[in-house]
PDB file of C-alpha atoms in Angstrom:
ATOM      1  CA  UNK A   1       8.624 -25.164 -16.800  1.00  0.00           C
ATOM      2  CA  UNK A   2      11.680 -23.747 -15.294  1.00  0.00           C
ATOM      3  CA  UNK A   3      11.629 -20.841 -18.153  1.00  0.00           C
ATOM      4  CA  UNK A   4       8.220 -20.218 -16.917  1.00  0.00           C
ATOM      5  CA  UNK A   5       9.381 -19.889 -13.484  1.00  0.00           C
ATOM      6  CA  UNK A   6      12.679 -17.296 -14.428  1.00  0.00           C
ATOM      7  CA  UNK A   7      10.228 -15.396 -16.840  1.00  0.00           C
ATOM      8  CA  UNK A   8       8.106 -14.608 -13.552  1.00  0.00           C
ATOM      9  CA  UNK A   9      10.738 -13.612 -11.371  1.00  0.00           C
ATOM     10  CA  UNK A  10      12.033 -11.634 -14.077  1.00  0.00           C
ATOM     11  CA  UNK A  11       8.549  -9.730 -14.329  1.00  0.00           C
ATOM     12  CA  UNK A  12       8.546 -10.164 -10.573  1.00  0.00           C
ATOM     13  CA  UNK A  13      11.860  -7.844 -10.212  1.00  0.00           C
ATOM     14  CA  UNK A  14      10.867  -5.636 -12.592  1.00  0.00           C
ATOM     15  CA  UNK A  15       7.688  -4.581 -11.246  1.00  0.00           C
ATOM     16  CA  UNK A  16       9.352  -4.341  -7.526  1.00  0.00           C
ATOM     17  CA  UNK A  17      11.434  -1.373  -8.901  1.00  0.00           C
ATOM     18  CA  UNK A  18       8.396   0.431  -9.818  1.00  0.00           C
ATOM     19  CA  UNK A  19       5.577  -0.613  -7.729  1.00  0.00           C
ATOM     20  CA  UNK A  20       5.477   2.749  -6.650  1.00  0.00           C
ATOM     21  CA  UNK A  21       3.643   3.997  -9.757  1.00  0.00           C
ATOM     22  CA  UNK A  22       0.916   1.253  -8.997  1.00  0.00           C
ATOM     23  CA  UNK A  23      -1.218   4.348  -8.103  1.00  0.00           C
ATOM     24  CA  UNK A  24      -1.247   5.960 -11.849  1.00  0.00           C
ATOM     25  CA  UNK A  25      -2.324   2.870 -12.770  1.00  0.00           C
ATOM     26  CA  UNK A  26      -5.276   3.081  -9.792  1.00  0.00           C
ATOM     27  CA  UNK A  27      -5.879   6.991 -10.992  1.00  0.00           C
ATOM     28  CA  UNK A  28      -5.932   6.016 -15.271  1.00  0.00           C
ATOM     29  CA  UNK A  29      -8.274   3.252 -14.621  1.00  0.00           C
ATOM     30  CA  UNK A  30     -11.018   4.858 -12.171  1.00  0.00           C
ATOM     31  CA  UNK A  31     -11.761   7.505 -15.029  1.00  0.00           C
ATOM     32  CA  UNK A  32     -14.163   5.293 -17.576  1.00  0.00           C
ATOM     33  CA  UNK A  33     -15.802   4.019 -14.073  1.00  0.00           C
ATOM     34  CA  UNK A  34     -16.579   7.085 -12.831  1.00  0.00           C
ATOM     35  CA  UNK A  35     -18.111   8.254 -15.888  1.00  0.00           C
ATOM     36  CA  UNK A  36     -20.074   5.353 -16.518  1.00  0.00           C
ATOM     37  CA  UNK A  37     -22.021   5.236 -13.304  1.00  0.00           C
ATOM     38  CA  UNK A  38     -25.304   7.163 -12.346  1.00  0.00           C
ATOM     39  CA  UNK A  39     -24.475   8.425  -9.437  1.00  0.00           C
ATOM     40  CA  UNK A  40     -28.154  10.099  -9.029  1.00  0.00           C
ATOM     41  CA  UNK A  41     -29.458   6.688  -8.429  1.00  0.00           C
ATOM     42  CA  UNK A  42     -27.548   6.283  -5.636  1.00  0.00           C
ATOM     43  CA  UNK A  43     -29.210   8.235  -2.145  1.00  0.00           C
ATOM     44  CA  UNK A  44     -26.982  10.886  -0.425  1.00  0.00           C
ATOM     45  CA  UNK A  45     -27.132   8.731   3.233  1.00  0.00           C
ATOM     46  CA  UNK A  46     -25.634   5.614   0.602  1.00  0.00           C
ATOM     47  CA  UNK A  47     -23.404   7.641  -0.468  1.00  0.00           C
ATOM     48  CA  UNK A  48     -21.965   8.617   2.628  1.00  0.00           C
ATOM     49  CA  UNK A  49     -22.089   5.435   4.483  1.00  0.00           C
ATOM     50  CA  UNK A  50     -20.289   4.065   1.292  1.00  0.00           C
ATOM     51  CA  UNK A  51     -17.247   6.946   1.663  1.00  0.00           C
ATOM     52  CA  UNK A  52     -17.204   6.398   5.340  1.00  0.00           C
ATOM     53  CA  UNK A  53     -16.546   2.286   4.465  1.00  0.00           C
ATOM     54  CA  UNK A  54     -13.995   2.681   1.715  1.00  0.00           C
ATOM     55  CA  UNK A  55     -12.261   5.610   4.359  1.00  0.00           C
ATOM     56  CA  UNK A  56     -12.122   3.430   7.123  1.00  0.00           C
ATOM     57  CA  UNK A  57     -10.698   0.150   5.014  1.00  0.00           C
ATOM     58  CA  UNK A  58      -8.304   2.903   3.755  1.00  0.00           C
ATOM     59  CA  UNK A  59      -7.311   3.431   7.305  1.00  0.00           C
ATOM     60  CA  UNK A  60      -7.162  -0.164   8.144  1.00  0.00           C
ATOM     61  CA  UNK A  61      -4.561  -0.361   5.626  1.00  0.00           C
ATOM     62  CA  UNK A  62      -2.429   2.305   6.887  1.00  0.00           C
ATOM     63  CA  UNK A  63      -2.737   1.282  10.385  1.00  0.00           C
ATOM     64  CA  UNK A  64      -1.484  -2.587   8.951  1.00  0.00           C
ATOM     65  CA  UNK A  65       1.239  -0.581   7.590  1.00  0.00           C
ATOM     66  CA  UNK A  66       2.286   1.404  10.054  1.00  0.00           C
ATOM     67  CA  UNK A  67       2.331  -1.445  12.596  1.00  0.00           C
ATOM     68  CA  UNK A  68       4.698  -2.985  10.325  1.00  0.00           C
ATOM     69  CA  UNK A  69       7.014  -0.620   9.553  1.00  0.00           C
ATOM     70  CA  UNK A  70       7.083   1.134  13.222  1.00  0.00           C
ATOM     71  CA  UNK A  71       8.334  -2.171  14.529  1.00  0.00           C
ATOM     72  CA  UNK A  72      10.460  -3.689  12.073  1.00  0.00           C
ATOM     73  CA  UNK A  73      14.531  -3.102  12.300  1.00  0.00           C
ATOM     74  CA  UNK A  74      16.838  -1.944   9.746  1.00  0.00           C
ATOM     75  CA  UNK A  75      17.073  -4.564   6.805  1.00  0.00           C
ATOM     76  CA  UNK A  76      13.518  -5.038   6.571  1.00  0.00           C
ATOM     77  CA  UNK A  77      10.778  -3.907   5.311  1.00  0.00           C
ATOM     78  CA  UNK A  78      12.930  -0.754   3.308  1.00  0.00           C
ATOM     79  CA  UNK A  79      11.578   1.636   0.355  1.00  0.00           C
ATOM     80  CA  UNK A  80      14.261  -0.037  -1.601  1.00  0.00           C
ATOM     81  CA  UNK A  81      13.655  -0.047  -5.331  1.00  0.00           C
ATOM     82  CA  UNK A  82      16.566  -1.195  -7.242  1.00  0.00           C
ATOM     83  CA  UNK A  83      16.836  -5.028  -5.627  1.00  0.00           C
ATOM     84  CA  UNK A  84      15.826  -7.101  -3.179  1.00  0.00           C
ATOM     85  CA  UNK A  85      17.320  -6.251   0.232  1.00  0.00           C
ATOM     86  CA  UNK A  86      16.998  -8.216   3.507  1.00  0.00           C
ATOM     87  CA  UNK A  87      19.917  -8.135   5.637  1.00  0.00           C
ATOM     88  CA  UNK A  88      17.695 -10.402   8.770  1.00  0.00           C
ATOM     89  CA  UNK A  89      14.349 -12.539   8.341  1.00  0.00           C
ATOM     90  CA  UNK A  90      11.613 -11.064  10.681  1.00  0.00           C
ATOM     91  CA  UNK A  91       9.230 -13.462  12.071  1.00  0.00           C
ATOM     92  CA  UNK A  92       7.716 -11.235  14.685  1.00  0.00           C
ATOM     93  CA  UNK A  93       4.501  -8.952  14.678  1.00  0.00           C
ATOM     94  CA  UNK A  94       2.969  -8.542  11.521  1.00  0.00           C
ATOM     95  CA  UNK A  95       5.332 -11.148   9.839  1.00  0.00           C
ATOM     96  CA  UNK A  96       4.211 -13.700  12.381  1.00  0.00           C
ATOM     97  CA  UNK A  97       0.688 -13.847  11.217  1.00  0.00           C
ATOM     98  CA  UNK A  98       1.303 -13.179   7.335  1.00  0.00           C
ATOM     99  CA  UNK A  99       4.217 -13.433   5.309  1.00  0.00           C
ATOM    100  CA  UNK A 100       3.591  -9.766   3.202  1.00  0.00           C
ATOM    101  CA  UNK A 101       1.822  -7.521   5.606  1.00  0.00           C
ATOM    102  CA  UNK A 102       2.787  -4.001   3.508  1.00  0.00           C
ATOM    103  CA  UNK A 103       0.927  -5.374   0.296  1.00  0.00           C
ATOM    104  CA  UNK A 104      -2.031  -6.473   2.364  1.00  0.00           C
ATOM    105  CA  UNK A 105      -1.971  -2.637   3.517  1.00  0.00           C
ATOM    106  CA  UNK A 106      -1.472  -1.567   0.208  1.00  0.00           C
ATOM    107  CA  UNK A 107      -4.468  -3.636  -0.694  1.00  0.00           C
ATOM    108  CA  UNK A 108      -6.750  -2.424   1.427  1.00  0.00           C
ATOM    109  CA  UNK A 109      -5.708   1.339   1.196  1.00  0.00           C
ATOM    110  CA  UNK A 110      -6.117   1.102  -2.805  1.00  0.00           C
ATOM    111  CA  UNK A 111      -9.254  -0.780  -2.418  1.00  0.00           C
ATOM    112  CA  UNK A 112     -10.611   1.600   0.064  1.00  0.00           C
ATOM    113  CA  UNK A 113      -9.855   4.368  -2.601  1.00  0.00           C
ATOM    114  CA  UNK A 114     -11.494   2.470  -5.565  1.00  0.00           C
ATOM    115  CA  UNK A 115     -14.757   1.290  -3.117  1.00  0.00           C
ATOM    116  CA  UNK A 116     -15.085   5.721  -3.074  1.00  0.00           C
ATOM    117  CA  UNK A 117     -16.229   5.340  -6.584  1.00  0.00           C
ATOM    118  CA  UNK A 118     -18.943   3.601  -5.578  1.00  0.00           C
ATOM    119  CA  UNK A 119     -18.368   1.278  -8.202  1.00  0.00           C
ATOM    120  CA  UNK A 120     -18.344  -2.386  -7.742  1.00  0.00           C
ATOM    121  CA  UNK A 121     -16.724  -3.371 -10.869  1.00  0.00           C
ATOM    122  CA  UNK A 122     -13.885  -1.017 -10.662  1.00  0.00           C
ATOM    123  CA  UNK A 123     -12.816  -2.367  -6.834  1.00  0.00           C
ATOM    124  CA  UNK A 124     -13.574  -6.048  -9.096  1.00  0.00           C
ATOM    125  CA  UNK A 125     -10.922  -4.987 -12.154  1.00  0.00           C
ATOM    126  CA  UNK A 126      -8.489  -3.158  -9.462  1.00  0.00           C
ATOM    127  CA  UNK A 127      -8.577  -6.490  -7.272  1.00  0.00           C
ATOM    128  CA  UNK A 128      -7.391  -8.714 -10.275  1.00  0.00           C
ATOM    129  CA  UNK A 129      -5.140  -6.332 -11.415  1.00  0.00           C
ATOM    130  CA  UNK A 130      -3.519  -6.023  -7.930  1.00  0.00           C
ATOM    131  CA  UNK A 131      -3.335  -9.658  -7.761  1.00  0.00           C
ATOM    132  CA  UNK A 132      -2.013  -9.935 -10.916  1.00  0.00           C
ATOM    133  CA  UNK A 133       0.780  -7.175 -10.278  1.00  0.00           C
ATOM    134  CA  UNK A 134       1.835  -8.510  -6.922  1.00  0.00           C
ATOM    135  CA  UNK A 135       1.215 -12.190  -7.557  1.00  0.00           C
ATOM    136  CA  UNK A 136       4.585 -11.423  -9.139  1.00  0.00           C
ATOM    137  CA  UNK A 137       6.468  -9.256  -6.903  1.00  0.00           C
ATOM    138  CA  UNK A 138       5.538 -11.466  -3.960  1.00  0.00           C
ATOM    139  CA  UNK A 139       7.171 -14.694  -6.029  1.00  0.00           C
ATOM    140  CA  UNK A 140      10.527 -12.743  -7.027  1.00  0.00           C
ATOM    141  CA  UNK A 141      10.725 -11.461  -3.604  1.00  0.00           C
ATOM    142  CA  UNK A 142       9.964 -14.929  -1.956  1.00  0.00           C
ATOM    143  CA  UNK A 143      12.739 -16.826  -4.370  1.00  0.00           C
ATOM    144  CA  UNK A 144      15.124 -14.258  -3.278  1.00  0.00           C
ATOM    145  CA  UNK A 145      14.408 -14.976   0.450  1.00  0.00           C
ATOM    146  CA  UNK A 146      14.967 -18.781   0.121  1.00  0.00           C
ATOM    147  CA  UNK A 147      17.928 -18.281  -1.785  1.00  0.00           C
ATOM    148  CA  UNK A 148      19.595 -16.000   1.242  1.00  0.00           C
ATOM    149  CA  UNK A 149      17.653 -17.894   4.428  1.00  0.00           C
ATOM    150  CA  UNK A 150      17.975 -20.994   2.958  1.00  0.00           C
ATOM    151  CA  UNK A 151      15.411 -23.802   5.378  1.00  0.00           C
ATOM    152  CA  UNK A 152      15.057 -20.919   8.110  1.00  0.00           C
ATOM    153  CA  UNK A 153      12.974 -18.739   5.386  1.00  0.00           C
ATOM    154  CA  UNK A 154      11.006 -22.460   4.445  1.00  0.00           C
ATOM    155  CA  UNK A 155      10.174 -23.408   8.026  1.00  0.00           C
ATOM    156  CA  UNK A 156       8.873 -19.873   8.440  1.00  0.00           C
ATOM    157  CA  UNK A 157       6.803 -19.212   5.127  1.00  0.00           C
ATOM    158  CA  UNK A 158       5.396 -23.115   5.196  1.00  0.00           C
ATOM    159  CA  UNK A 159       3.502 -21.936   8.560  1.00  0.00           C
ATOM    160  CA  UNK A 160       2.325 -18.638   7.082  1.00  0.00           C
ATOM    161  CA  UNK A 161      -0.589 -17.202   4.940  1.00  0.00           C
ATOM    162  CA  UNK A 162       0.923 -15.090   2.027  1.00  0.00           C
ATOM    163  CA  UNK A 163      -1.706 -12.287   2.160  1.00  0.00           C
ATOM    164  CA  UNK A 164      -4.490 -12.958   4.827  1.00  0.00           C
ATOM    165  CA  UNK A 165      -3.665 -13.009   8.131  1.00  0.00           C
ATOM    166  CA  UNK A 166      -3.643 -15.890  11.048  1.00  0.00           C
ATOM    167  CA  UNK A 167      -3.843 -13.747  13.781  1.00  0.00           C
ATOM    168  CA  UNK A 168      -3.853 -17.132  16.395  1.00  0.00           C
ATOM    169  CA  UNK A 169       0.026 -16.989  16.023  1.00  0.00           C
ATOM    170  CA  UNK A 170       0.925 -13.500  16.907  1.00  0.00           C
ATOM    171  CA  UNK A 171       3.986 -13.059  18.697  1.00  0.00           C
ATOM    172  CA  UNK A 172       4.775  -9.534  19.998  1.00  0.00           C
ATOM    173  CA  UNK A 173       7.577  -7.793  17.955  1.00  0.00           C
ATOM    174  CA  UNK A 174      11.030  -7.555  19.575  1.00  0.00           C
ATOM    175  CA  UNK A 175      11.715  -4.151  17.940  1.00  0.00           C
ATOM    176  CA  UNK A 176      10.008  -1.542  19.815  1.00  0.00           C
ATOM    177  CA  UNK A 177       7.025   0.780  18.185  1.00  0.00           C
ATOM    178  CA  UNK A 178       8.517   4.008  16.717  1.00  0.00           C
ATOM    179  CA  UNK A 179       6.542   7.034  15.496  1.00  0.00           C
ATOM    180  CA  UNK A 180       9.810   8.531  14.270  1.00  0.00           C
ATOM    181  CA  UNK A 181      10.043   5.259  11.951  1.00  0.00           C
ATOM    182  CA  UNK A 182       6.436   5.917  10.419  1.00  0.00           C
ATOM    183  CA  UNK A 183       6.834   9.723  10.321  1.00  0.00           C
ATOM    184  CA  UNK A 184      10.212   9.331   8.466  1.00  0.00           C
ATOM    185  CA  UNK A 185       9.188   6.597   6.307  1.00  0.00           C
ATOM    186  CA  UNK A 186       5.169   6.806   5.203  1.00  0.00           C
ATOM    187  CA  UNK A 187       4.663  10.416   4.648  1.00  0.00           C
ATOM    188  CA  UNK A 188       4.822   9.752   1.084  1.00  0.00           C
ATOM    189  CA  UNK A 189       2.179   6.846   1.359  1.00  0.00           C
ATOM    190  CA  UNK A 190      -0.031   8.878   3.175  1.00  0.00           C
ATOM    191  CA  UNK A 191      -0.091  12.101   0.445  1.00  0.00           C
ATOM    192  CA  UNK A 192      -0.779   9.419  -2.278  1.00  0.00           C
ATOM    193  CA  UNK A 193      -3.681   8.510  -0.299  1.00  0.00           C
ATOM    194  CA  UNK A 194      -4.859  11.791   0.328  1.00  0.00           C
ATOM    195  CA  UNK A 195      -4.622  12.632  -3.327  1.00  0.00           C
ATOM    196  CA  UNK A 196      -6.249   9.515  -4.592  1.00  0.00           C
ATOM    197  CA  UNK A 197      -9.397  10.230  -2.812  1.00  0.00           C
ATOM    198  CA  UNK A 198      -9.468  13.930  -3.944  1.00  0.00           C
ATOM    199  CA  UNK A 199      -8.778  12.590  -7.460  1.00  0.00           C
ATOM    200  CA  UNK A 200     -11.897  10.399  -7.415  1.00  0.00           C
ATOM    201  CA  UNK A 201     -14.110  13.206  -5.641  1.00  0.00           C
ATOM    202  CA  UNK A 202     -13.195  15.681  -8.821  1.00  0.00           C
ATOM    203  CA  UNK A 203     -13.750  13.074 -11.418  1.00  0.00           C
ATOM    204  CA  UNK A 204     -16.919  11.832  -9.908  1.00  0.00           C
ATOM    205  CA  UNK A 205     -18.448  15.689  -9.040  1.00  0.00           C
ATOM    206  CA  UNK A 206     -17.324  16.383 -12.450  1.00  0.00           C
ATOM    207  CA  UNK A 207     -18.978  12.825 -14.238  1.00  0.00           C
ATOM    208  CA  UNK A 208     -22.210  13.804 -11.813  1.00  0.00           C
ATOM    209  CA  UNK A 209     -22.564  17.634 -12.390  1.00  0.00           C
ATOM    210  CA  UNK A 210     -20.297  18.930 -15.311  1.00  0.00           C
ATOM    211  CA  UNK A 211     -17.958  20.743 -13.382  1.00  0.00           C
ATOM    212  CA  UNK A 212     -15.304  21.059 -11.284  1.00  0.00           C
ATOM    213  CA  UNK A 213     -15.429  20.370  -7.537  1.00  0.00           C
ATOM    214  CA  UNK A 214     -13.169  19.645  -4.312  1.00  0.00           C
ATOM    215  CA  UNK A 215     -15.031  19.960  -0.923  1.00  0.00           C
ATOM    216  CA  UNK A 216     -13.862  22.352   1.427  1.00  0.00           C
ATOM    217  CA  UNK A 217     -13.162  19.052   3.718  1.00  0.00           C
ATOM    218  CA  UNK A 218     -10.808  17.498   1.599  1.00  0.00           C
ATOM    219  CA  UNK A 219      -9.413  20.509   0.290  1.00  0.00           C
ATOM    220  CA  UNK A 220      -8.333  21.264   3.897  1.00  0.00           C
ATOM    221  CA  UNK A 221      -7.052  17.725   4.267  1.00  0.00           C
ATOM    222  CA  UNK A 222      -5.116  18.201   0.952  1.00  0.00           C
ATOM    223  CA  UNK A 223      -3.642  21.500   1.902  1.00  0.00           C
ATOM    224  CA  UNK A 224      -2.285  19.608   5.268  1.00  0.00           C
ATOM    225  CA  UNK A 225      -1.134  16.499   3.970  1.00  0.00           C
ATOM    226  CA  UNK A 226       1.013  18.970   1.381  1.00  0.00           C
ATOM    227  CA  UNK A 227       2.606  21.108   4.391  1.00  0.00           C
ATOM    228  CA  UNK A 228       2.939  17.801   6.502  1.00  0.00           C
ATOM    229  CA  UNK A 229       5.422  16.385   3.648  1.00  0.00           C
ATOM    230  CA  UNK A 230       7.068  19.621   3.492  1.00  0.00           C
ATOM    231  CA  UNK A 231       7.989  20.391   7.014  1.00  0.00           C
ATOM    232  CA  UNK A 232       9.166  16.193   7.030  1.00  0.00           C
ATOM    233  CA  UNK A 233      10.714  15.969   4.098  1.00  0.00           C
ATOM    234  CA  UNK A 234      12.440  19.301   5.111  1.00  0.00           C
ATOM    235  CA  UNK A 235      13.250  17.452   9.187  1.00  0.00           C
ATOM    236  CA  UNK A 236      14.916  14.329   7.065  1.00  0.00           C
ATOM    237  CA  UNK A 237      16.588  16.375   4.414  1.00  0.00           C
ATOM    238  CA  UNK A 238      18.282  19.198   6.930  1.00  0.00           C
ATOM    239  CA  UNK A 239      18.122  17.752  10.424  1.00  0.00           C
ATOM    240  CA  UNK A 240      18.818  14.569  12.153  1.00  0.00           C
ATOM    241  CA  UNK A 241      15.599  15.066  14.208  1.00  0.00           C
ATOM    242  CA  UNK A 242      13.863  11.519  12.096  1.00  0.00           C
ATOM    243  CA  UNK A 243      16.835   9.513  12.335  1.00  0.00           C
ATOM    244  CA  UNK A 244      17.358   6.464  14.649  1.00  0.00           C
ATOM    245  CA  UNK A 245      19.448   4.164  15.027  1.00  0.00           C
ATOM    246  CA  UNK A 246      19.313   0.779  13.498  1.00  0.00           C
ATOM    247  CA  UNK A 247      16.065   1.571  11.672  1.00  0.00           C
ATOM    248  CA  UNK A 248      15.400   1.356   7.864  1.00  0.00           C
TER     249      UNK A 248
END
């Protein structure tokens, strides 16, 4: 039993260093879907109202996320990929109604993504495998927090939902909102986004028609997520215009 235990915080750490190539996964798996489905039997209006959805739970996500991050202080909530860093145990906006609030974003903004296939068994496979990926990530980081917060970290999780939200217990963040914080920190999140949907547009225009396609539309949005990461990676690399104090 125990062995069982180790052996999943083992593949829980493990995937934590590189959950950031979750999205290859996301992009190698929607290509068999989006070849497999008749997209001719499926009305232009449907298809639209269908984008608009899996845009909007996309934007859900990032707006979860931002939240989060925006009003979290430094020790939390970090792009930290090596190990498990938490230097104080935030109980206040988002962590006051669910204990992982930046998976549930990541959720919905990969599940947004997938529903743009218009396929219901891909956002069905990418749900499990999500699950599956995080189940893990969520236990090694959650053994890790008891281990350093000892009863304070039991008291709080015991309360808490792990992934959906009780929003009946919200209590206001102490840390202020930043933009600087989200600018700084989720430009990268943001591009992945951006290309994800683009990704799925070429594949399906390609699975539909034969060829390859990238509305004008996206394209534009493409070009300007590109220069956005540019001119911020270039503020945080050069200039202390993104930095703040006691922020992640």
């Amino acid at each position: 039993f125990m062995s069982l235990l180790q052996s999943m915080e083992r593949q829980g750490s493990f995937l934590f260093k590189y959950r950031g190539q979750f999205p290859i996964i996301l992009f190698a798996l929607a290509i068999p879907f989006l070849y497999s489905t008749d997209y001719s039997k499926i009305a232009d209006v449907t298809q639209d109202c269908l984008l608009l959805t899996a845009i909007t739970i996309s934007i859900a996500g990032f707006l979860i996320r931002f939240y989060t991050i925006g009003t979290t202080p430094r020790g939390t909530s970090g792009r930290n990929t090596k190990e498990q860093i938490a230097d104080v145990l935030n109980s206040t906006g988002m962590y006051s109604i669910v204990r992982h609030p930046l998976y549930l974003g990541n959720y919905l903004i990969w599940v947004g993504i997938a529903g743009a296939s218009f396929n219901v068994y891909f956002i069905v496979i990418l749900s499990l495998i999500f699950w599956v990926y995080y189940e893990r990530i969520i236990f090694a980081e959650e053994q890790f927090l008891e281990s350093k917060f000892g009863n304070d970290y039991v008291n709080w999780s015991s309360r808490l939902p792990a992934f959906f939200p009780s929003i009946r217990d919200f209590k206001k963040s102490k840390t202020s909102f930043s933009i600087l914080t989200i600018l700084r920190r989720e430009y990268a999140s943001v591009l992945a986004a951006v290309i994800g949907f683009t990704f799925i547009e070429l594949i399906k225009h390609h699975a539909e028609n034969n060829n390859w396609y990238i509305s004008t539309l996206n394209l534009r949005i493409l070009i300007a997520a590109l220069m956005l990461v540019l001119i911020l990676k270039s503020l945080r690399k050069f200039t202390t215009f993104l930095s703040e104090k006691d922020r992640s």
